[in-house]
Amino acid sequence: PACFSLCQVNCSNLVSWVLAQVEVNISVLECEEPEVQVVQAPRLAIWRSQPTLVEASVDLKGCVRYGAQYLWQIYSKPSCDNDKDNQMSSGAVARPPQSLPVPVIRLPVEVDVRRLQLSLPKMALVTGNYSLVFSLSYEGVPLRKAACLQLSVMAARSVEKLFPP
């Protein structure tokens, strides 16, 4: 079900003003909202020199009417803290605050970021701390559900530690 509404907006300052009309289309999701989570949440530590598989769990709650779309993103922000500019509809953090843009880390082109599993090849990330975000959205619907985990990438273990003298 959808409803249409006509809204008037009045913008003014001490010098001038403008009046505009905007048509707003409000749609109601015709099923329950899905649930998403990252299986390894809330934290995951990996070795830089080893490939890693991270998996998301999705409960569509029978809502297959809309085309589900998945997306993995890695941010250089090391935490998934909730702050008012950063909340997703599920309560997990996925977007950097508008005032302080946090870049999305580019992964090699062979990494498929649109599946339930994210396969990170070895050496894909430099040593450090990241936020790994999985999100689900529906085609043509503004709903977005997301889950986040704190990802720590550690330097390769030294040969000496693997084979003690």
C-alpha positions as YAML, in Angstrom:
chain: A
units: angstrom
residues:
- id: 1
  name: PRO
  ca: [0.00, 0.00, 0.00]
- id: 2
  name: ALA
  ca: [1.15, 3.48, -0.78]
- id: 3
  name: CYS
  ca: [-0.17, 6.93, -0.05]
- id: 4
  name: PHE
  ca: [0.62, 10.20, -1.71]
- id: 5
  name: SER
  ca: [0.85, 13.53, -0.01]
- id: 6
  name: LEU
  ca: [1.55, 17.06, -1.17]
- id: 7
  name: CYS
  ca: [3.86, 18.99, 1.15]
- id: 8
  name: GLN
  ca: [4.65, 22.69, 1.14]
- id: 9
  name: VAL
  ca: [8.07, 23.88, 2.16]
- id: 10
  name: ASN
  ca: [8.80, 27.49, 3.05]
- id: 11
  name: CYS
  ca: [12.48, 28.50, 3.12]
- id: 12
  name: SER
  ca: [13.41, 32.00, 4.14]
- id: 13
  name: ASN
  ca: [16.12, 34.19, 5.55]
- id: 14
  name: LEU
  ca: [16.30, 37.92, 6.32]
- id: 15
  name: VAL
  ca: [16.60, 38.79, 2.61]
- id: 16
  name: SER
  ca: [14.32, 36.48, 0.64]
- id: 17
  name: TRP
  ca: [11.98, 33.51, 0.77]
- id: 18
  name: VAL
  ca: [10.86, 30.66, -1.43]
- id: 19
  name: LEU
  ca: [7.82, 28.41, -1.34]
- id: 20
  name: ALA
  ca: [7.90, 24.99, -2.97]
- id: 21
  name: GLN
  ca: [5.56, 22.03, -3.23]
- id: 22
  name: VAL
  ca: [6.85, 18.47, -3.14]
- id: 23
  name: GLU
  ca: [4.91, 15.28, -3.77]
- id: 24
  name: VAL
  ca: [5.81, 12.60, -1.23]
- id: 25
  name: ASN
  ca: [5.17, 8.92, -1.91]
- id: 26
  name: ILE
  ca: [4.97, 6.81, 1.25]
- id: 27
  name: SER
  ca: [5.08, 3.04, 0.87]
- id: 28
  name: VAL
  ca: [4.54, 0.43, 3.55]
- id: 29
  name: LEU
  ca: [6.61, -2.74, 3.42]
- id: 30
  name: GLU
  ca: [4.20, -5.58, 2.69]
- id: 31
  name: CYS
  ca: [5.95, -8.04, 4.98]
- id: 32
  name: GLU
  ca: [7.99, -8.16, 8.19]
- id: 33
  name: GLU
  ca: [11.37, -6.44, 8.25]
- id: 34
  name: PRO
  ca: [14.26, -8.87, 7.74]
- id: 35
  name: GLU
  ca: [16.95, -9.54, 10.34]
- id: 36
  name: VAL
  ca: [20.66, -9.55, 9.56]
- id: 37
  name: GLN
  ca: [23.76, -10.40, 11.55]
- id: 38
  name: VAL
  ca: [27.39, -11.23, 10.93]
- id: 39
  name: VAL
  ca: [28.10, -14.74, 12.20]
- id: 40
  name: GLN
  ca: [31.52, -13.84, 13.62]
- id: 41
  name: ALA
  ca: [30.31, -10.62, 15.33]
- id: 42
  name: PRO
  ca: [31.07, -8.57, 17.34]
- id: 43
  name: ARG
  ca: [34.84, -8.93, 16.75]
- id: 44
  name: LEU
  ca: [37.06, -10.89, 14.41]
- id: 45
  name: ALA
  ca: [40.86, -11.03, 14.33]
- id: 46
  name: ILE
  ca: [42.55, -12.39, 11.20]
- id: 47
  name: TRP
  ca: [46.09, -12.92, 9.96]
- id: 48
  name: ARG
  ca: [47.00, -10.76, 6.97]
- id: 49
  name: SER
  ca: [48.85, -13.68, 5.36]
- id: 50
  name: GLN
  ca: [45.84, -16.04, 5.37]
- id: 51
  name: PRO
  ca: [42.59, -15.95, 3.39]
- id: 52
  name: THR
  ca: [39.45, -15.43, 5.48]
- id: 53
  name: LEU
  ca: [35.77, -16.24, 5.03]
- id: 54
  name: VAL
  ca: [33.21, -14.06, 6.82]
- id: 55
  name: GLU
  ca: [29.55, -14.99, 6.74]
- id: 56
  name: ALA
  ca: [26.29, -13.14, 7.26]
- id: 57
  name: SER
  ca: [23.06, -14.64, 8.48]
- id: 58
  name: VAL
  ca: [19.82, -13.30, 7.00]
- id: 59
  name: ASP
  ca: [16.24, -14.04, 8.01]
- id: 60
  name: LEU
  ca: [13.97, -12.62, 5.30]
- id: 61
  name: LYS
  ca: [10.95, -13.72, 7.37]
- id: 62
  name: GLY
  ca: [9.29, -15.05, 4.25]
- id: 63
  name: CYS
  ca: [9.55, -11.71, 2.47]
- id: 64
  name: VAL
  ca: [10.61, -12.74, -1.02]
- id: 65
  name: ARG
  ca: [8.39, -10.27, -2.85]
- id: 66
  name: TYR
  ca: [11.21, -7.74, -3.12]
- id: 67
  name: GLY
  ca: [14.59, -8.57, -4.61]
- id: 68
  name: ALA
  ca: [17.08, -8.84, -1.73]
- id: 69
  name: GLN
  ca: [20.46, -7.23, -2.38]
- id: 70
  name: TYR
  ca: [23.52, -7.83, -0.19]
- id: 71
  name: LEU
  ca: [26.60, -5.66, 0.22]
- id: 72
  name: TRP
  ca: [29.81, -5.94, 2.26]
- id: 73
  name: GLN
  ca: [31.80, -2.77, 2.98]
- id: 74
  name: ILE
  ca: [34.97, -2.23, 4.99]
- id: 75
  name: TYR
  ca: [35.59, 1.13, 6.63]
- id: 76
  name: SER
  ca: [38.85, 2.43, 8.07]
- id: 77
  name: LYS
  ca: [36.88, 3.35, 11.20]
- id: 78
  name: PRO
  ca: [37.88, 0.77, 13.84]
- id: 79
  name: SER
  ca: [34.63, 0.55, 15.79]
- id: 80
  name: CYS
  ca: [30.94, -0.13, 15.33]
- id: 81
  name: ASP
  ca: [29.86, 2.34, 18.00]
- id: 82
  name: ASN
  ca: [26.34, 3.66, 17.65]
- id: 83
  name: ASP
  ca: [26.17, 7.40, 17.35]
- id: 84
  name: LYS
  ca: [23.24, 9.53, 16.27]
- id: 85
  name: ASP
  ca: [24.59, 10.18, 12.76]
- id: 86
  name: ASN
  ca: [25.60, 6.60, 12.24]
- id: 87
  name: GLN
  ca: [22.65, 4.36, 13.10]
- id: 88
  name: MET
  ca: [21.15, 1.89, 10.71]
- id: 89
  name: SER
  ca: [17.58, 0.70, 10.92]
- id: 90
  name: SER
  ca: [18.80, -2.43, 12.71]
- id: 91
  name: GLY
  ca: [20.73, -0.37, 15.24]
- id: 92
  name: ALA
  ca: [24.11, -1.43, 13.87]
- id: 93
  name: VAL
  ca: [26.52, 1.10, 12.47]
- id: 94
  name: ALA
  ca: [27.29, 1.06, 8.80]
- id: 95
  name: ARG
  ca: [27.70, 4.57, 7.49]
- id: 96
  name: PRO
  ca: [30.32, 7.07, 8.53]
- id: 97
  name: PRO
  ca: [28.97, 10.33, 9.98]
- id: 98
  name: GLN
  ca: [28.24, 12.94, 7.32]
- id: 99
  name: SER
  ca: [30.52, 15.50, 8.97]
- id: 100
  name: LEU
  ca: [33.52, 13.14, 9.15]
- id: 101
  name: PRO
  ca: [33.64, 10.96, 6.04]
- id: 102
  name: VAL
  ca: [35.32, 7.62, 6.62]
- id: 103
  name: PRO
  ca: [36.57, 6.07, 3.41]
- id: 104
  name: VAL
  ca: [35.42, 2.67, 2.23]
- id: 105
  name: ILE
  ca: [38.38, 0.36, 1.74]
- id: 106
  name: ARG
  ca: [38.66, -0.89, -1.82]
- id: 107
  name: LEU
  ca: [38.97, -4.64, -2.16]
- id: 108
  name: PRO
  ca: [40.50, -6.47, -5.12]
- id: 109
  name: VAL
  ca: [38.08, -6.70, -8.08]
- id: 110
  name: GLU
  ca: [37.86, -10.49, -7.79]
- id: 111
  name: VAL
  ca: [36.23, -10.18, -4.34]
- id: 112
  name: ASP
  ca: [32.45, -10.55, -4.65]
- id: 113
  name: VAL
  ca: [30.94, -8.16, -2.09]
- id: 114
  name: ARG
  ca: [27.33, -8.96, -3.08]
- id: 115
  name: ARG
  ca: [26.96, -12.41, -1.50]
- id: 116
  name: LEU
  ca: [26.17, -13.74, 1.97]
- id: 117
  name: GLN
  ca: [29.80, -14.84, 2.35]
- id: 118
  name: LEU
  ca: [32.76, -12.53, 1.97]
- id: 119
  name: SER
  ca: [35.95, -14.25, 0.92]
- id: 120
  name: LEU
  ca: [38.93, -12.03, 1.73]
- id: 121
  name: PRO
  ca: [42.11, -13.14, -0.02]
- id: 122
  name: LYS
  ca: [45.37, -13.04, 1.88]
- id: 123
  name: MET
  ca: [47.14, -9.68, 1.82]
- id: 124
  name: ALA
  ca: [43.91, -7.88, 0.78]
- id: 125
  name: LEU
  ca: [44.05, -5.54, 3.79]
- id: 126
  name: VAL
  ca: [46.95, -3.85, 5.52]
- id: 127
  name: THR
  ca: [47.49, -4.45, 9.22]
- id: 128
  name: GLY
  ca: [45.06, -2.42, 11.31]
- id: 129
  name: ASN
  ca: [41.55, -2.14, 12.68]
- id: 130
  name: TYR
  ca: [38.43, -1.80, 10.55]
- id: 131
  name: SER
  ca: [34.65, -1.91, 10.63]
- id: 132
  name: LEU
  ca: [33.22, -4.64, 8.44]
- id: 133
  name: VAL
  ca: [29.59, -3.97, 7.52]
- id: 134
  name: PHE
  ca: [27.10, -6.31, 5.90]
- id: 135
  name: SER
  ca: [23.86, -4.77, 4.65]
- id: 136
  name: LEU
  ca: [20.67, -5.97, 3.07]
- id: 137
  name: SER
  ca: [18.39, -3.79, 1.01]
- id: 138
  name: TYR
  ca: [15.38, -4.49, -1.16]
- id: 139
  name: GLU
  ca: [15.21, -3.45, -4.79]
- id: 140
  name: GLY
  ca: [13.14, -0.29, -5.12]
- id: 141
  name: VAL
  ca: [12.56, 0.01, -1.36]
- id: 142
  name: PRO
  ca: [14.43, 2.51, 0.86]
- id: 143
  name: LEU
  ca: [14.76, 0.00, 3.75]
- id: 144
  name: ARG
  ca: [18.32, -0.99, 4.63]
- id: 145
  name: LYS
  ca: [19.28, -3.40, 7.42]
- id: 146
  name: ALA
  ca: [22.91, -3.70, 8.45]
- id: 147
  name: ALA
  ca: [25.19, -5.49, 10.88]
- id: 148
  name: CYS
  ca: [28.76, -4.60, 11.77]
- id: 149
  name: LEU
  ca: [31.77, -6.29, 13.26]
- id: 150
  name: GLN
  ca: [35.13, -4.97, 14.38]
- id: 151
  name: LEU
  ca: [37.84, -6.48, 12.19]
- id: 152
  name: SER
  ca: [41.48, -6.60, 13.29]
- id: 153
  name: VAL
  ca: [44.05, -7.54, 10.68]
- id: 154
  name: MET
  ca: [47.29, -8.76, 12.27]
- id: 155
  name: ALA
  ca: [50.73, -8.98, 10.72]
- id: 156
  name: ALA
  ca: [51.96, -12.37, 9.58]
- id: 157
  name: ARG
  ca: [53.29, -14.65, 12.27]
- id: 158
  name: SER
  ca: [57.04, -14.83, 12.20]
- id: 159
  name: VAL
  ca: [58.69, -18.05, 11.06]
- id: 160
  name: GLU
  ca: [60.49, -18.21, 14.40]
- id: 161
  name: LYS
  ca: [57.16, -18.46, 16.24]
- id: 162
  name: LEU
  ca: [55.93, -21.17, 13.89]
- id: 163
  name: PHE
  ca: [59.10, -23.25, 14.18]
- id: 164
  name: PRO
  ca: [60.74, -22.61, 17.56]
- id: 165
  name: PRO
  ca: [64.46, -23.43, 17.76]
...
